[in-house]
Amino acid sequence: MCGGAGFIGSHFVRQRTREHGDEVAVLDKLTYAGREENLRDLAGAPGYRFIHGAIEDPDAVAAAIDGCDAVVNFAAETHVDRSISGPEVFLTTQMNGTWTLLEAARERELRYVQVSTDEVYGSIEEGSFTESSPLDPSSPYSATKAGADLLVSSYAHTYDLETVICRGSNNYGPFQYPEKLIPLMVLNALHGDALPVYGDGMQVRNWLYVEDFAGGIGHALAYGAPGEAYNVGGPDECPNIDVVRRIIALTGRDESLIEYVTDRPGHDRRYSLGWEKIRALGWTAQVRFEAGLERTAAWYRDNAWWWEPIRSGEYRAYYERHYGRALG
Ligand code: NAD
Ligand code: DAU
């Protein structure tokens, strides 16, 4: 499991060890987004081991992969805004890292699952993308994710490697780094800080609760057909400004906190996934947005131990650089 100390990866590791009894080796570089605290409840658990290293480092990969039956790759640089201000590391991790893992899986004939994103299809005004929609990414983040998907498919086609790709829509839930819309707005609202909405706030995202995505990936790991891609979409779409208003209501604040700021360059207007193909395998999302958002806001309110070190560390400098104002 690569990238298991991140947001979605940590939920997946917990599900696999607790609910499926799997033995899991986590390989993670511990970037700013990777935090061992995300897995602190698993430390010392039987069948769980952690290896600190990068997926682009063949020695680290070899150390982690011995004894494994499958590779599930979550490891990535994941924030679109950071890919715009500094794309280089996105190429290293997404391209060199994925290639290094594919080579290691090929050598050992392992099943390989690539965790990907709806952003590889680009923006869609109406309707939803299917797995056969063309890849048309817009940002350095989504372009490197699309590049990694193509590389994965080439290993299935050329070397008969047993690969599966899972393309998820926007995830939310506990342990998400507060550079992303929902945790950023929840924590800013709890602190009485401004809520920075890009552009007109009418961009639409297709929200998927993190445990549902983790379950979908597990489902594809078990039942996905070799060489295939599966969209794992959320049950609800919502414009950003409505997400922010719901968070204001959940945190007892008012709309005076909303601040419209300069739009993200090349900002995708709407994402939407059709997920009939994975539904046909027996997976379906369980958590609707209203309930999931309430659960998420409550988790951030009750888990200051997790976010306090983030809000007092490098994140403050990132925030100031990106938004041109200090956190309160
Ligand atoms: P995250 O940023 O929270 O975590 C990424 C993890 O990968 C971190 O633990 C980090 O340390 C690790 N990592 C980064 N570069 C690495 C490298 N070179 N070698 C080893 N480890 C490295 O990300 P997330 O939101 O949990 O996303 C996980 C995966 O799911 C990514 O591949 C992302 O593209 C995909 N995805 C995310 C979403 C979403 O809404 N967050 C939606 C669909 C798909
Ligand atoms: O769609 C899946 C993707 O979702 C994943 O592949 C990415 O890894 C993940 O970061 C996410 O990308 P987005 O760009 O959609 O997520 P983000 O949380 O950065 O932004 C969600 C929307 O909110 C987007 O339209 C931009 C807007 N936004 C974001 C921030 C951080 C704001 O209006 N203000 C903000 O401060």
PDB file of C-alpha atoms and ligand atoms in Angstrom, residues 2-10 26-35 38 50-57 73-79 89 92-94 97 114-119 141 145 166-172 175-177 179-180 207-208 210 213 217 232, ligand 1:
ATOM      1  CA  CYS A   2       1.728   3.142  -1.183  1.00  0.00           C
ATOM      2  CA  GLY A   3       0.708   6.500   0.264  1.00  0.00           C
ATOM      3  CA  GLY A   4      -1.027   4.912   3.275  1.00  0.00           C
ATOM      4  CA  ALA A   5      -0.149   7.779   5.634  1.00  0.00           C
ATOM      5  CA  GLY A   6      -2.275  10.188   3.588  1.00  0.00           C
ATOM      6  CA  PHE A   7      -5.979  10.949   3.814  1.00  0.00           C
ATOM      7  CA  ILE A   8      -7.669   8.222   1.743  1.00  0.00           C
ATOM      8  CA  GLY A   9      -4.854   5.698   2.105  1.00  0.00           C
ATOM      9  CA  SER A  10      -5.111   5.730   5.913  1.00  0.00           C
ATOM     10  CA  VAL A  26       2.622   0.740   3.953  1.00  0.00           C
ATOM     11  CA  LEU A  27       5.285   2.542   1.916  1.00  0.00           C
ATOM     12  CA  ASP A  28       5.089   6.317   2.331  1.00  0.00           C
ATOM     13  CA  LYS A  29       7.511   9.218   1.786  1.00  0.00           C
ATOM     14  CA  LEU A  30       5.828  11.281   4.540  1.00  0.00           C
ATOM     15  CA  THR A  31       5.529  14.485   2.544  1.00  0.00           C
ATOM     16  CA  TYR A  32       3.748  17.435   4.192  1.00  0.00           C
ATOM     17  CA  ALA A  33       0.476  15.526   3.523  1.00  0.00           C
ATOM     18  CA  GLY A  34       1.636  12.172   4.866  1.00  0.00           C
ATOM     19  CA  ARG A  35       1.328  11.835   8.632  1.00  0.00           C
ATOM     20  CA  ASN A  38      -3.220   9.191  10.584  1.00  0.00           C
ATOM     21  CA  PHE A  50       5.322   0.885   7.955  1.00  0.00           C
ATOM     22  CA  ILE A  51       8.237   1.602   5.619  1.00  0.00           C
ATOM     23  CA  HIS A  52       9.392   5.198   5.217  1.00  0.00           C
ATOM     24  CA  GLY A  53      10.411   5.697   1.583  1.00  0.00           C
ATOM     25  CA  ALA A  54       9.492   7.033  -1.851  1.00  0.00           C
ATOM     26  CA  ILE A  55       7.764   5.103  -4.630  1.00  0.00           C
ATOM     27  CA  GLU A  56      10.312   6.479  -7.100  1.00  0.00           C
ATOM     28  CA  ASP A  57      13.118   4.796  -5.098  1.00  0.00           C
ATOM     29  CA  ASN A  73      -0.940   2.833  -5.169  1.00  0.00           C
ATOM     30  CA  PHE A  74      -2.426   5.908  -3.482  1.00  0.00           C
ATOM     31  CA  ALA A  75       0.895   7.785  -3.349  1.00  0.00           C
ATOM     32  CA  ALA A  76       0.689  11.085  -5.203  1.00  0.00           C
ATOM     33  CA  GLU A  77       1.069  14.801  -4.928  1.00  0.00           C
ATOM     34  CA  THR A  78      -2.612  15.667  -4.745  1.00  0.00           C
ATOM     35  CA  HIS A  79      -3.277  19.387  -4.470  1.00  0.00           C
ATOM     36  CA  VAL A  89       7.433  17.024  -7.791  1.00  0.00           C
ATOM     37  CA  THR A  92       8.555  12.790 -10.112  1.00  0.00           C
ATOM     38  CA  THR A  93       5.922  11.079  -7.968  1.00  0.00           C
ATOM     39  CA  GLN A  94       3.160  10.473 -10.492  1.00  0.00           C
ATOM     40  CA  GLY A  97       7.018   6.731  -8.971  1.00  0.00           C
ATOM     41  CA  GLN A 114      -3.810   2.450  -9.372  1.00  0.00           C
ATOM     42  CA  VAL A 115      -5.844   5.025  -7.440  1.00  0.00           C
ATOM     43  CA  SER A 116      -6.806   7.778  -9.853  1.00  0.00           C
ATOM     44  CA  THR A 117      -9.214  10.677 -10.136  1.00  0.00           C
ATOM     45  CA  ASP A 118     -12.189  12.033 -12.080  1.00  0.00           C
ATOM     46  CA  GLU A 119      -9.973  15.019 -12.972  1.00  0.00           C
ATOM     47  CA  TYR A 141      -1.915  17.607 -11.214  1.00  0.00           C
ATOM     48  CA  LYS A 145      -2.449  11.565 -12.960  1.00  0.00           C
ATOM     49  CA  CYS A 166     -10.038   3.332  -9.828  1.00  0.00           C
ATOM     50  CA  ARG A 167     -11.042   6.912 -10.644  1.00  0.00           C
ATOM     51  CA  GLY A 168     -12.638   8.601  -7.653  1.00  0.00           C
ATOM     52  CA  SER A 169     -14.573  11.837  -7.393  1.00  0.00           C
ATOM     53  CA  ASN A 170     -13.971  14.495  -4.673  1.00  0.00           C
ATOM     54  CA  ASN A 171     -13.445  12.801  -1.307  1.00  0.00           C
ATOM     55  CA  TYR A 172     -14.130  14.309   2.108  1.00  0.00           C
ATOM     56  CA  PHE A 175      -7.886  13.178   8.330  1.00  0.00           C
ATOM     57  CA  GLN A 176      -8.027  15.303   5.138  1.00  0.00           C
ATOM     58  CA  TYR A 177      -5.260  17.898   5.035  1.00  0.00           C
ATOM     59  CA  GLU A 179      -5.544  22.748   2.123  1.00  0.00           C
ATOM     60  CA  LYS A 180      -8.611  21.047   0.554  1.00  0.00           C
ATOM     61  CA  TRP A 207     -18.794  14.487  -3.274  1.00  0.00           C
ATOM     62  CA  LEU A 208     -17.813  10.999  -2.089  1.00  0.00           C
ATOM     63  CA  VAL A 210     -13.840   8.723   2.094  1.00  0.00           C
ATOM     64  CA  PHE A 213     -14.111   5.392  -1.805  1.00  0.00           C
ATOM     65  CA  ILE A 217     -11.058   0.489  -4.162  1.00  0.00           C
ATOM     66  CA  VAL A 232     -16.062   5.505  -8.281  1.00  0.00           C
TER      67      VAL A 232
HETATM   68  P1  NAD B   1      -2.915  12.945   0.349  1.00  0.00           P
HETATM   69  O1  NAD B   1      -2.210  14.108  -0.250  1.00  0.00           O
HETATM   70  O2  NAD B   1      -3.695  13.108   1.595  1.00  0.00           O
HETATM   71  O3  NAD B   1      -1.844  11.783   0.644  1.00  0.00           O
HETATM   72  C1  NAD B   1      -0.871  11.402  -0.275  1.00  0.00           C
HETATM   73  C2  NAD B   1       0.060  10.410   0.436  1.00  0.00           C
HETATM   74  O4  NAD B   1       1.059   9.982  -0.511  1.00  0.00           O
HETATM   75  C3  NAD B   1       0.810  11.029   1.613  1.00  0.00           C
HETATM   76  O5  NAD B   1       0.851  10.129   2.691  1.00  0.00           O
HETATM   77  C4  NAD B   1       2.204  11.284   1.059  1.00  0.00           C
HETATM   78  O6  NAD B   1       3.221  11.279   2.041  1.00  0.00           O
HETATM   79  C5  NAD B   1       2.337  10.121   0.099  1.00  0.00           C
HETATM   80  N1  NAD B   1       3.303  10.376  -0.978  1.00  0.00           N
HETATM   81  C6  NAD B   1       3.372  11.461  -1.791  1.00  0.00           C
HETATM   82  N2  NAD B   1       4.400  11.337  -2.646  1.00  0.00           N
HETATM   83  C7  NAD B   1       4.972  10.129  -2.382  1.00  0.00           C
HETATM   84  C8  NAD B   1       6.061   9.442  -2.949  1.00  0.00           C
HETATM   85  N3  NAD B   1       6.781   9.947  -3.953  1.00  0.00           N
HETATM   86  N4  NAD B   1       6.365   8.222  -2.446  1.00  0.00           N
HETATM   87  C9  NAD B   1       5.659   7.686  -1.413  1.00  0.00           C
HETATM   88  N5  NAD B   1       4.641   8.325  -0.836  1.00  0.00           N
HETATM   89  C10 NAD B   1       4.286   9.528  -1.313  1.00  0.00           C
HETATM   90  O7  NAD B   1      -3.777  12.326  -0.816  1.00  0.00           O
HETATM   91  P2  NAD B   1      -5.250  11.709  -0.849  1.00  0.00           P
HETATM   92  O8  NAD B   1      -6.223  12.806  -0.966  1.00  0.00           O
HETATM   93  O9  NAD B   1      -5.381  10.699   0.220  1.00  0.00           O
HETATM   94  O10 NAD B   1      -5.214  10.974  -2.272  1.00  0.00           O
HETATM   95  C11 NAD B   1      -4.743   9.638  -2.392  1.00  0.00           C
HETATM   96  C12 NAD B   1      -4.877   9.200  -3.838  1.00  0.00           C
HETATM   97  O11 NAD B   1      -6.228   9.295  -4.256  1.00  0.00           O
HETATM   98  C13 NAD B   1      -4.077  10.070  -4.817  1.00  0.00           C
HETATM   99  O12 NAD B   1      -3.525   9.221  -5.792  1.00  0.00           O
HETATM  100  C14 NAD B   1      -5.121  10.994  -5.423  1.00  0.00           C
HETATM  101  O13 NAD B   1      -4.742  11.397  -6.725  1.00  0.00           O
HETATM  102  C15 NAD B   1      -6.335  10.090  -5.431  1.00  0.00           C
HETATM  103  N6  NAD B   1      -7.647  10.775  -5.362  1.00  0.00           N
HETATM  104  C16 NAD B   1      -7.874  11.720  -4.387  1.00  0.00           C
HETATM  105  C17 NAD B   1      -9.141  12.290  -4.302  1.00  0.00           C
HETATM  106  C18 NAD B   1      -9.477  13.332  -3.255  1.00  0.00           C
HETATM  107  O14 NAD B   1     -10.544  13.938  -3.323  1.00  0.00           O
HETATM  108  N7  NAD B   1      -8.627  13.568  -2.244  1.00  0.00           N
HETATM  109  C19 NAD B   1     -10.147  11.909  -5.203  1.00  0.00           C
HETATM  110  C20 NAD B   1      -9.852  10.943  -6.170  1.00  0.00           C
HETATM  111  C21 NAD B   1      -8.606  10.381  -6.224  1.00  0.00           C
END
